[in-house]
Tab-separated table of C-alpha atoms in Angstrom:
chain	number	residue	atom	x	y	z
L	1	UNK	CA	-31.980	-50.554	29.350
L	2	UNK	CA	-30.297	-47.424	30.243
L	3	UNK	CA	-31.265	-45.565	26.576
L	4	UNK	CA	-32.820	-42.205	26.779
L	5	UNK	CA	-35.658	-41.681	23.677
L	6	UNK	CA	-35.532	-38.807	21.709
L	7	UNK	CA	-37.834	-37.683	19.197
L	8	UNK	CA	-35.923	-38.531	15.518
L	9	UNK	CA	-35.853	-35.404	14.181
L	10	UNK	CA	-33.900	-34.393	17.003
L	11	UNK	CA	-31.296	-36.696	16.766
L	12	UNK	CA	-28.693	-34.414	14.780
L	13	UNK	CA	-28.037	-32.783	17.849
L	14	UNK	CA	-25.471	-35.238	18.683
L	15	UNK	CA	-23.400	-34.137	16.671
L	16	UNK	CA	-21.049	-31.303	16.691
L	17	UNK	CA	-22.314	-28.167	14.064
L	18	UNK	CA	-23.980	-28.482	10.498
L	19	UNK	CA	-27.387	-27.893	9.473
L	20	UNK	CA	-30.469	-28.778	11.909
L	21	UNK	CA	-27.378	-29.874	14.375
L	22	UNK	CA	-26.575	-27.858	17.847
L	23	UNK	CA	-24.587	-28.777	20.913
L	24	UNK	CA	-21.466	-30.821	20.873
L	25	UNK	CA	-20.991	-34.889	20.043
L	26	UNK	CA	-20.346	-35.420	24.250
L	27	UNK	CA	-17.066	-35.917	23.512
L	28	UNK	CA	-14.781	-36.621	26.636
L	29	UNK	CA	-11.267	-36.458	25.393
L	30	UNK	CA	-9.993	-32.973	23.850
L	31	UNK	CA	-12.084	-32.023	20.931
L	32	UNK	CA	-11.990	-30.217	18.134
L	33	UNK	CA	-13.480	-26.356	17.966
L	34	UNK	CA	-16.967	-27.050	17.258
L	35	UNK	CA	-18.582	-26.257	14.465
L	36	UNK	CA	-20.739	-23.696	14.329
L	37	UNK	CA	-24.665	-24.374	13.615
L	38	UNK	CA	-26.956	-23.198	11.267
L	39	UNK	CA	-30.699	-23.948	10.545
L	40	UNK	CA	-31.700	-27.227	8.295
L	41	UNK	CA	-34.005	-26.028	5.441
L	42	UNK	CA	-36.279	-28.472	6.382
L	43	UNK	CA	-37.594	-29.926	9.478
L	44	UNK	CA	-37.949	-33.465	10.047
L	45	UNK	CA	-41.157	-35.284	10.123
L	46	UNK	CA	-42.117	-37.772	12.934
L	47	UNK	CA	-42.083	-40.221	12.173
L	48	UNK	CA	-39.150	-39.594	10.090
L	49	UNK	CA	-39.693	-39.695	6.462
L	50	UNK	CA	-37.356	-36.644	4.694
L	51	UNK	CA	-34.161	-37.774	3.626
L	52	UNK	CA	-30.924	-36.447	4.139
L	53	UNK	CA	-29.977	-34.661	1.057
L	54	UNK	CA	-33.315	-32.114	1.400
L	55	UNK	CA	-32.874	-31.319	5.358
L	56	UNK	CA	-29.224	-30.205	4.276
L	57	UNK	CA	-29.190	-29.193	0.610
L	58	UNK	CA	-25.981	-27.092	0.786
L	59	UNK	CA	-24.213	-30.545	2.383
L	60	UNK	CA	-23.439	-29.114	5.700
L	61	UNK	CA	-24.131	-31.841	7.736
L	62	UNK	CA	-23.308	-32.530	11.326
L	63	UNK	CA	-19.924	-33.201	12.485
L	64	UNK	CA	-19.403	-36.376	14.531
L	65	UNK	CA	-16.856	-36.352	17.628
L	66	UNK	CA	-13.447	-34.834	16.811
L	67	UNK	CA	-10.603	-35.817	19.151
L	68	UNK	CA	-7.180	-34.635	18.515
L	69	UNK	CA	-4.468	-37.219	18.054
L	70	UNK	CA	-2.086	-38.119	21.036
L	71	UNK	CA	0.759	-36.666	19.088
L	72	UNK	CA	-1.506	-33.824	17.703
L	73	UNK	CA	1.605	-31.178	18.801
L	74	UNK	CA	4.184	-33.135	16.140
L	75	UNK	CA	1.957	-32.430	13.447
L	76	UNK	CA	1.998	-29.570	10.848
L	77	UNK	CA	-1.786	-28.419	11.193
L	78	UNK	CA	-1.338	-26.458	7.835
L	79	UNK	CA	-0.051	-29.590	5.596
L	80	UNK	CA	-2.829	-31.582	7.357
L	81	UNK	CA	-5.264	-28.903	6.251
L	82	UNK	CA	-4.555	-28.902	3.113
L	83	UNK	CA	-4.308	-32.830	2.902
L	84	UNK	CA	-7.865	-32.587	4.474
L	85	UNK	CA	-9.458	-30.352	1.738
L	86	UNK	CA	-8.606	-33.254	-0.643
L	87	UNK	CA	-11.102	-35.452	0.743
L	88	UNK	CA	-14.278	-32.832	1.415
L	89	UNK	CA	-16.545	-34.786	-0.654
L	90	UNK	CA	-16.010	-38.263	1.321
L	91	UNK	CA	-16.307	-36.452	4.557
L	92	UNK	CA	-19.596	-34.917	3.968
L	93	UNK	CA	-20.754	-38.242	2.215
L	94	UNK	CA	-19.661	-40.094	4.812
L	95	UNK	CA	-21.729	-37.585	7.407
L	96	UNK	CA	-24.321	-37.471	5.616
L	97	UNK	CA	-24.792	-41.350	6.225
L	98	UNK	CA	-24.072	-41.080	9.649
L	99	UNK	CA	-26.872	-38.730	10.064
L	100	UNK	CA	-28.982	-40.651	8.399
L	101	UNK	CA	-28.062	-43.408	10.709
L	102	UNK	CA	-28.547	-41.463	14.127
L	103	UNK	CA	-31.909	-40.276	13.050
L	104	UNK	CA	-33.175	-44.080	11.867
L	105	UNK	CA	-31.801	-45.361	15.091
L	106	UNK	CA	-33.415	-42.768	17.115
L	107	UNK	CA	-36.820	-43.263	15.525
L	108	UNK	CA	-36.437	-47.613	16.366
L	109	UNK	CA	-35.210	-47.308	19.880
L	110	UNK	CA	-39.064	-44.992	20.183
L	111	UNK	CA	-40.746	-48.671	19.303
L	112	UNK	CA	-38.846	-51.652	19.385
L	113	UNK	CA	-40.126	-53.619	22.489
L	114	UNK	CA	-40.826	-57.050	23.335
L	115	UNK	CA	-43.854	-59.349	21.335
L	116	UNK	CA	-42.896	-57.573	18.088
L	117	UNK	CA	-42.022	-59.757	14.935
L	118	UNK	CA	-38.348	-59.804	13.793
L	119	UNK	CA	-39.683	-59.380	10.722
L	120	UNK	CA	-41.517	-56.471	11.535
L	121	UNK	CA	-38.061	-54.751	13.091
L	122	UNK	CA	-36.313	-55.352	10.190
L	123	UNK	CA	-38.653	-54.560	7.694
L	124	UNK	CA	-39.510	-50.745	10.082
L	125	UNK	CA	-36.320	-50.092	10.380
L	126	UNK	CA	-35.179	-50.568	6.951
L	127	UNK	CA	-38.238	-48.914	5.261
L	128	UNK	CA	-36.997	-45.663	7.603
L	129	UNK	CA	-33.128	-46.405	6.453
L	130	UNK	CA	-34.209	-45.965	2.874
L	131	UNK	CA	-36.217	-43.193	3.544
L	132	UNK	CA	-33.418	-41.223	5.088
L	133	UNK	CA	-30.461	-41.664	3.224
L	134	UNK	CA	-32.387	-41.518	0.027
L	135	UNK	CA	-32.138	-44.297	-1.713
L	136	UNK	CA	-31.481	-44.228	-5.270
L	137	UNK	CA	-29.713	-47.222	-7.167
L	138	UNK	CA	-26.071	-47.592	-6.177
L	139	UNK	CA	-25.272	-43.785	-5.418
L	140	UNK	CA	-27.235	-43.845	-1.855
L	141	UNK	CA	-28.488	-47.057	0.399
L	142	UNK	CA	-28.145	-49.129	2.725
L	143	UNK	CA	-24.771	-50.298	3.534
L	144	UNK	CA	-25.951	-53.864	4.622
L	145	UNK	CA	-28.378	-56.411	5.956
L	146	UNK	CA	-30.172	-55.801	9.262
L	147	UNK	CA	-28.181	-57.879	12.062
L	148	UNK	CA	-31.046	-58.480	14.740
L	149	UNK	CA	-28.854	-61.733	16.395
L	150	UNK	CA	-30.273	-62.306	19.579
L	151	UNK	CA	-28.557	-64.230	22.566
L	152	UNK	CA	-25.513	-66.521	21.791
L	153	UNK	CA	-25.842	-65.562	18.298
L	154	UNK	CA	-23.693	-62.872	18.031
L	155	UNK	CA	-23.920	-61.293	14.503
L	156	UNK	CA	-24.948	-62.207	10.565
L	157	UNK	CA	-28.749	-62.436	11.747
L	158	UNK	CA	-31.800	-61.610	9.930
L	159	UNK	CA	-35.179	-63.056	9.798
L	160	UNK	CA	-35.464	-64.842	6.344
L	161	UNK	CA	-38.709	-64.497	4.478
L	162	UNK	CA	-41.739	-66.860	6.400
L	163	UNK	CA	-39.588	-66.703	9.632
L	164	UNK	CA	-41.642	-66.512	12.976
L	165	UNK	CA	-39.125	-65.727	16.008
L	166	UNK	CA	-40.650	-63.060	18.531
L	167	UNK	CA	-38.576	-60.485	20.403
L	168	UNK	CA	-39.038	-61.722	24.256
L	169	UNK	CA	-38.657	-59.654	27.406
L	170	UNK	CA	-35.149	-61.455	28.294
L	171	UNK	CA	-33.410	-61.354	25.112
L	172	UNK	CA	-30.547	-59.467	23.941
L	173	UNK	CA	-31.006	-58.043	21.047
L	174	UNK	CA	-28.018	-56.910	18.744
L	175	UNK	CA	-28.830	-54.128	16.330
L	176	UNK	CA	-26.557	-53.240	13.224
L	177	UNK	CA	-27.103	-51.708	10.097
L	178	UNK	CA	-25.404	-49.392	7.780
L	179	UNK	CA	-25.978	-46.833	5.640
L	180	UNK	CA	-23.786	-45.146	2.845
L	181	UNK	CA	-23.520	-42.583	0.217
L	182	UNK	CA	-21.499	-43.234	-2.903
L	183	UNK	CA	-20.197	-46.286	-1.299
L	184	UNK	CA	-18.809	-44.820	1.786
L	185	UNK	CA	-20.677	-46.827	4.486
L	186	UNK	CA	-21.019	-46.078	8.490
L	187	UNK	CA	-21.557	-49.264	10.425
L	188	UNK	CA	-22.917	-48.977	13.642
L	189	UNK	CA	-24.562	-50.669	16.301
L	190	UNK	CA	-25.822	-50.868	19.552
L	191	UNK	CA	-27.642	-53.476	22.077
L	192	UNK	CA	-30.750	-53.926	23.478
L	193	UNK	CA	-31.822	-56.012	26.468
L	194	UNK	CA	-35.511	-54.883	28.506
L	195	UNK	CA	-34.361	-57.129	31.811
L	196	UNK	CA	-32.006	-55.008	33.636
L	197	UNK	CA	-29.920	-58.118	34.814
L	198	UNK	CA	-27.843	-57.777	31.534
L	199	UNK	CA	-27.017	-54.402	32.539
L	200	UNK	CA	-23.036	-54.521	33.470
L	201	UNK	CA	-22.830	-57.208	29.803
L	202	UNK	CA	-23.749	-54.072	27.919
L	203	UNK	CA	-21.861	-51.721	30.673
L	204	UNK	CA	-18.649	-53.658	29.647
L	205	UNK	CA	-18.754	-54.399	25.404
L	206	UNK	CA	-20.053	-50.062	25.467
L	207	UNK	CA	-16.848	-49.156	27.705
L	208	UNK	CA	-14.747	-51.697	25.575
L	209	UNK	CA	-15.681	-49.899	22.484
L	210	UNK	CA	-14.874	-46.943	23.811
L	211	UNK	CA	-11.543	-47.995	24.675
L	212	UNK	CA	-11.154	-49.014	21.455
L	213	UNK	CA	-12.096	-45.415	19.519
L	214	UNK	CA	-9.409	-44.443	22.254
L	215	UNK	CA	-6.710	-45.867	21.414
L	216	UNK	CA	-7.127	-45.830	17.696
L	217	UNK	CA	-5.264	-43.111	15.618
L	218	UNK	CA	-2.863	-42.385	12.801
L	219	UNK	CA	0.425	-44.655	13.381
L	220	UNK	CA	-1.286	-46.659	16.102
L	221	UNK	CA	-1.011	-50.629	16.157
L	222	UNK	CA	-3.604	-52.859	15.736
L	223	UNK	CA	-2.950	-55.403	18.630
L	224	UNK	CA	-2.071	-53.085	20.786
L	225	UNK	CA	-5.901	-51.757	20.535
L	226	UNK	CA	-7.145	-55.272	20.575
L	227	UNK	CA	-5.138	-55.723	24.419
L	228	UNK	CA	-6.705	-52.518	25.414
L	229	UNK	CA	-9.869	-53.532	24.741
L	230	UNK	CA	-9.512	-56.927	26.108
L	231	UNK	CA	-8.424	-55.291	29.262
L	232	UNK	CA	-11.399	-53.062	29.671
L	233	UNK	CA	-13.791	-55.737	28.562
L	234	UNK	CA	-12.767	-58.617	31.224
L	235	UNK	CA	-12.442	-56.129	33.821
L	236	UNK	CA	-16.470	-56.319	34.407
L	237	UNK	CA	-18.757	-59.228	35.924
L	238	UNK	CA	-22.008	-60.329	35.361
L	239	UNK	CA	-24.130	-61.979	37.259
L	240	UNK	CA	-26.580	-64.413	36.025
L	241	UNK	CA	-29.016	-66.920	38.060
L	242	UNK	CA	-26.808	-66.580	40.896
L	243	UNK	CA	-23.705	-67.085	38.772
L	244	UNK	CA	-21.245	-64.634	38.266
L	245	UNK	CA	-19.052	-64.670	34.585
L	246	UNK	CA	-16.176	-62.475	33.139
L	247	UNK	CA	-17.495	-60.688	30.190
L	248	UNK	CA	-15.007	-61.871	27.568
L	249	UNK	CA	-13.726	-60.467	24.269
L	250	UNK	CA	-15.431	-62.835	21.659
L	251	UNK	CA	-11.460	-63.782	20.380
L	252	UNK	CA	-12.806	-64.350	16.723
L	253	UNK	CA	-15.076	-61.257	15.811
L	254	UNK	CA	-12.881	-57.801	15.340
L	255	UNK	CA	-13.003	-54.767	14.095
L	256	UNK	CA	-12.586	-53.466	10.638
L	257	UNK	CA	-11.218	-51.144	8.322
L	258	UNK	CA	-14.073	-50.151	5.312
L	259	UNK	CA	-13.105	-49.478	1.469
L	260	UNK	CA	-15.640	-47.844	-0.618
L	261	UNK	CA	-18.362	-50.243	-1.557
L	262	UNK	CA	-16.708	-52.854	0.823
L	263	UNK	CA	-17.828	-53.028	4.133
L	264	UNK	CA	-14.542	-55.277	5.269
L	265	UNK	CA	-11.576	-53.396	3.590
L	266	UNK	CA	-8.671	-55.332	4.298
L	267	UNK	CA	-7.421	-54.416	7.984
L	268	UNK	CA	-8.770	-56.003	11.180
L	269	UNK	CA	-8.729	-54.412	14.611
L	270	UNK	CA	-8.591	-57.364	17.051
L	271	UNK	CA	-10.454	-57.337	20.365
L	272	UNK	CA	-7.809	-59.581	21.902
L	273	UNK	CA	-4.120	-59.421	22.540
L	274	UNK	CA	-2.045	-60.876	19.749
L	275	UNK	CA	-2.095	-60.244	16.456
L	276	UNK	CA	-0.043	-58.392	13.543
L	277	UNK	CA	1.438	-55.785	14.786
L	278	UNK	CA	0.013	-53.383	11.382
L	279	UNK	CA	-0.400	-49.744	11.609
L	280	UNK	CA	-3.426	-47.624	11.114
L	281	UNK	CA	-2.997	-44.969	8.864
L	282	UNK	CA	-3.955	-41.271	7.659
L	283	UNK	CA	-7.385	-41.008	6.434
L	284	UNK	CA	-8.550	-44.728	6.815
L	285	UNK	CA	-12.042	-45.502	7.619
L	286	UNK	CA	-12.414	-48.205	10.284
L	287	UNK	CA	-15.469	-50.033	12.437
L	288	UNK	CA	-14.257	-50.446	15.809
L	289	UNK	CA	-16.456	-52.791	17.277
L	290	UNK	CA	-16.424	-55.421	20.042
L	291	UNK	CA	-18.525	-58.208	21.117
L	292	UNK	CA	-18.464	-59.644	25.124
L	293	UNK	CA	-20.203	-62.935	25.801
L	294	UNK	CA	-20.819	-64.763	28.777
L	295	UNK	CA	-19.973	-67.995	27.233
L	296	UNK	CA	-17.036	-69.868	25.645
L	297	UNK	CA	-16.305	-65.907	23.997
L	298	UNK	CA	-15.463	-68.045	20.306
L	299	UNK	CA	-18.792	-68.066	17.770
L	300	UNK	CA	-19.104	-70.821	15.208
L	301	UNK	CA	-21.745	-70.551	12.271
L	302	UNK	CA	-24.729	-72.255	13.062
L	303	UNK	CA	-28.763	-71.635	11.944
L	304	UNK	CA	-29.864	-70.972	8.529
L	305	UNK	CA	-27.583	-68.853	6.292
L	306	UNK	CA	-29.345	-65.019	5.367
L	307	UNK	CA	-26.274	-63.028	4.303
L	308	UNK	CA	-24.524	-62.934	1.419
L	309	UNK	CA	-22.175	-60.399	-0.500
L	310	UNK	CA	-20.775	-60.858	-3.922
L	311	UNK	CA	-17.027	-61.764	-3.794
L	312	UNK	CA	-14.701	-58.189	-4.424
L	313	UNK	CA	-11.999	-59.876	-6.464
L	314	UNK	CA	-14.353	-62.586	-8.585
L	315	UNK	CA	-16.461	-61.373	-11.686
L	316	UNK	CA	-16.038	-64.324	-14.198
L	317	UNK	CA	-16.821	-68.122	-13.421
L	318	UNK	CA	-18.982	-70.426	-15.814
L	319	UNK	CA	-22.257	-70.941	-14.244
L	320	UNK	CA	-24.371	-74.086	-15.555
L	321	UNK	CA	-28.062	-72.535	-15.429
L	322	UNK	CA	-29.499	-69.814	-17.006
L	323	UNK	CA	-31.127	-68.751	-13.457
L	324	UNK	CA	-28.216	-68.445	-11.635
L	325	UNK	CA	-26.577	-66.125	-14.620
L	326	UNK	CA	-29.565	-64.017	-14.073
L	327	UNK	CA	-29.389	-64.118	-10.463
L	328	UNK	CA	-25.924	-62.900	-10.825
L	329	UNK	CA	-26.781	-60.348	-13.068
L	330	UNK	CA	-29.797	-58.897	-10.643
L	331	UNK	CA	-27.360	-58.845	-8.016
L	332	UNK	CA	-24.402	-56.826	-9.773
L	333	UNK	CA	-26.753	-54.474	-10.663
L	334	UNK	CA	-28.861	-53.932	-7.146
L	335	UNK	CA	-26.145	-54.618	-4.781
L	336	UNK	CA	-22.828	-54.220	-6.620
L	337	UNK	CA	-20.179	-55.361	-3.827
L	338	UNK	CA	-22.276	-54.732	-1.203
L	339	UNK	CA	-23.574	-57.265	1.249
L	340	UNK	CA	-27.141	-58.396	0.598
L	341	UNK	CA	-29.860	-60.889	2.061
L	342	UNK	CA	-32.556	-62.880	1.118
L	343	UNK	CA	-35.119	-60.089	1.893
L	344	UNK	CA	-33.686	-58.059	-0.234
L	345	UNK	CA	-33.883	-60.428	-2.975
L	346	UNK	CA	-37.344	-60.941	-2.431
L	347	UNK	CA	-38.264	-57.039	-2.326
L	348	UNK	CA	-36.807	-57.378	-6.244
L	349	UNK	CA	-39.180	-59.803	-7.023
L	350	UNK	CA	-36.889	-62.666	-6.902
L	351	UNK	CA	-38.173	-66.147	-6.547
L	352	UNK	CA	-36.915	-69.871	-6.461
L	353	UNK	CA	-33.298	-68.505	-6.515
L	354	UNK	CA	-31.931	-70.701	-3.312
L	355	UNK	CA	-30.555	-73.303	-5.768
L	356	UNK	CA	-29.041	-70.354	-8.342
L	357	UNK	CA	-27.696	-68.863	-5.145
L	358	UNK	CA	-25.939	-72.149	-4.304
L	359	UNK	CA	-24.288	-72.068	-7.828
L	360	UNK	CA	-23.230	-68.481	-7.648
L	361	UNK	CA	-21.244	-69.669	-4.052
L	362	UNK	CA	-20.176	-72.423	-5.568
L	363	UNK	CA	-17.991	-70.665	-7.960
L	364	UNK	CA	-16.848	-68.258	-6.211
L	365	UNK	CA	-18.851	-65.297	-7.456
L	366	UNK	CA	-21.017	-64.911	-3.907
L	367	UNK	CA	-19.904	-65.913	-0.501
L	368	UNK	CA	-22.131	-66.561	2.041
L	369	UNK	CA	-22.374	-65.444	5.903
L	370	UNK	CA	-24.214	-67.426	8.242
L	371	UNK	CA	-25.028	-66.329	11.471
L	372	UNK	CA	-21.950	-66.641	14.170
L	373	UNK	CA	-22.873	-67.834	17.639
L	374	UNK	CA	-21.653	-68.624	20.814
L	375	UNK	CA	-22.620	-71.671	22.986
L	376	UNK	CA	-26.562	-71.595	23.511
L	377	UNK	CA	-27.776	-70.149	26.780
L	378	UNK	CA	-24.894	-67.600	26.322
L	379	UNK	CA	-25.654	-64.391	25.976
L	380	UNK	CA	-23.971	-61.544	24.009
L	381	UNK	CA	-23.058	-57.540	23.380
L	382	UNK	CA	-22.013	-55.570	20.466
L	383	UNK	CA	-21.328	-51.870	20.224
L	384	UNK	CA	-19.822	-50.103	16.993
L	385	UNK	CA	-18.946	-47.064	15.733
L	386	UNK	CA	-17.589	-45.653	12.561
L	387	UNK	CA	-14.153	-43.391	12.753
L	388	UNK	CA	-12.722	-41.601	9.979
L	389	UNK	CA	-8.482	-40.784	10.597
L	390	UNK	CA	-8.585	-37.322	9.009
L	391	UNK	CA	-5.023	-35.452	8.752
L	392	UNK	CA	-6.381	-33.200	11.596
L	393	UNK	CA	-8.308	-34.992	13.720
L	394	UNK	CA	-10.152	-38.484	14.623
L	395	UNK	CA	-13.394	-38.048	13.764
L	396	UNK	CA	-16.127	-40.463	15.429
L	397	UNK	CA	-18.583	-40.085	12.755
L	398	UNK	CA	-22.189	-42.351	14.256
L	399	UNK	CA	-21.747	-41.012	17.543
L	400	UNK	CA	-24.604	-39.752	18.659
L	401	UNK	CA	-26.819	-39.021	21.788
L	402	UNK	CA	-28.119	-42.381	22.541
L	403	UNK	CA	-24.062	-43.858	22.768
């Protein structure tokens, strides 16, 4: 695994200018001015325990990437400006998550190694997550459940409670999780795999991402992106127990764009060719992420069900039980429309609620996300990064050191 660890509290750096921050976001493509840096009031404790909102209390945090647009030279920078000032207080929520992020991320890839429980991954990294951002009700968080899918599973993966799987020296591990602040959520994620034979699988999904933050931008169309980065993804080989495979674009797992408090916002950003031909536009969030598999690159759900998030257009249905009005009621209040897992429900105390959470899918009030794999003995990649489309610039908002 070709990751370089960094102490957490160091992990700022990444990015370009705020408080605690120095350095530039190793951006490639024409950048932004960078911001200038200043000193965090606090430093950061290792392990990291200080949240976000007291290492930067006058909200300067750090900048992610900024890459001007293709067209940058049509644009009237002082409209754009003003257009920009509009939206200060998502911007600087939305940094502050992705700093939060970085340094949680930063602080697992110090640990995570084979023979520990998935539990105990989930449960570390999470316990850091909420340290970090600060959680406090529905104002600060985390953004979703912990994917840890490992192998042909591809995403929606979390260890329910009692479960016993062990991270092994050949697996590929798939790490996302979000944070967010006032419901504006950065969704990243990364892979990791210990045997370097899975090298050029993570060499090609990284460089397909990338294509895809590339190509992305105000005006630009959606399946155009997803043939870019199905062209950079199959252009790489793998070669497994003397067999060699074309990475391929996993044709039904895509991007995203993100709404506040709804981590799938309407808008998908294909990793194939084909598609609508929609438009991304000024000052929409989006997850560009892809996934490469060595298999039949098409997931199915499969294995038991630990993701759930409560349906964004459904408030009212007649339930039958008193425990699954309850249920409902503990899950408005915790999780609003946020995703959520059965973890998480047991953290609140919950118990005996797999039949109540039946109901609640049943009528439409919860939907449920079970995991989404490939063929087994397949094995598969994920990278994914948050951008925001400002009126001046693209900004890349989870980049960090580490990718």
């Amino acid at each position: 695994k070709k990751k370089k660890k960094k102490k957490a509290a160091g992990a700022g750096a990444a990015a370009a200018g705020g408080e605690g921050a120095s350095g530039s976001a190793g951006a490639t493509a024409a950048a932004a001015a960078p911001k200038k840096a200043s000193v965090a009031a606090v430093k950061q404790t290792n392990p990291p325990s200080i949240p976000m909102h007291t290492m930067f209390p006058t909200r300067n945090f750090p900048v992610g990437q900024e890459t001007l647009y293709k067209d940058d030279t049509t644009r009237n920078k002082s409209e754009a400006q003003s257009r920009e000032q509009l939206a200060e207080d998502q911007i600087r929520d939305l940094r502050q998550a992705a700093e939060a992020h970085r340094q949680t991320r930063a602080y697992v890839q110090s640990w995570v190694k084979p023979g520990m429980p998935m539990t105990e991954i989930a449960e570390r990294l999470e316990a850091c997550s909420r340290a970090l951002i600060g959680e406090q009700g529905l104002e600060r968080g985390l953004g979703f459940p912990t994917g840890l899918s490992l192998n042909h599973c591809a995403a929606h993966w979390t260890p329910n409670k009692g479960d016993t799987t062990v991270l092994q020296a050949d697996d590929v591990l798939k790490i996302d999780f979000g944070t967010h602040v006032n419901g504006h959520i950065i969704d990243s994620a990364w892979t990791v795999a210990f045997n370097p034979r899975y090298d050029n699988l993570l060499k090609a999904v990284k460089a397909a991402t990338e294509t895809g933050i590339r190509e992305a931008g105000i005006d630009a169309r959606l399946n155009e992106i997803g043939a870019a980065i199905q062209e950079t993804m199959e252009s790489h080989e793998i070669e497994l127990n003397g067999k060699t495979y074309t990475v391929r674009s996993i044709r039904n797992l895509n991007g995203h764009s993100i709404g506040p408090y709804r981590i799938h916002g309407g808008k998908s950003v294909p990793i194939v060719r084909g598609g609508e031909g929609a438009r991304m536009e000024e000052g929409e969030l989006y997850a560009i992420e892809t996934f490469g598999s060595t298999g039949r690159a098409l997931v199915h759900e499969d294995m038991e069900c630990s993701h759930y998030g409560r349906s964004f257009d459904v408030d009212h249905a007649p339930l039958r039980t008193q425990g699954a009005k309850q249920l409902f009621a503990t899950i408005k209040k915790n999780f609003g429309t946020l995703p959520f897992c059965n973890r998480w429900l047991d953290r609140l105390g919950e118990s005996r609620y797999l039949l109540s959470l039946k109901q609640l899918c049943e009528a439409g009030l919860v939907t449920a996300y079970p995991p989404l794999c490939d063929i087994k003995g397949s094995y598969t990649a994920q990278y994914e990064h948050t951008i925001l489309l400002r009126p001046t610039c693209k900004e890349v908002l989870s980049r960090g050191d580490d990718y």
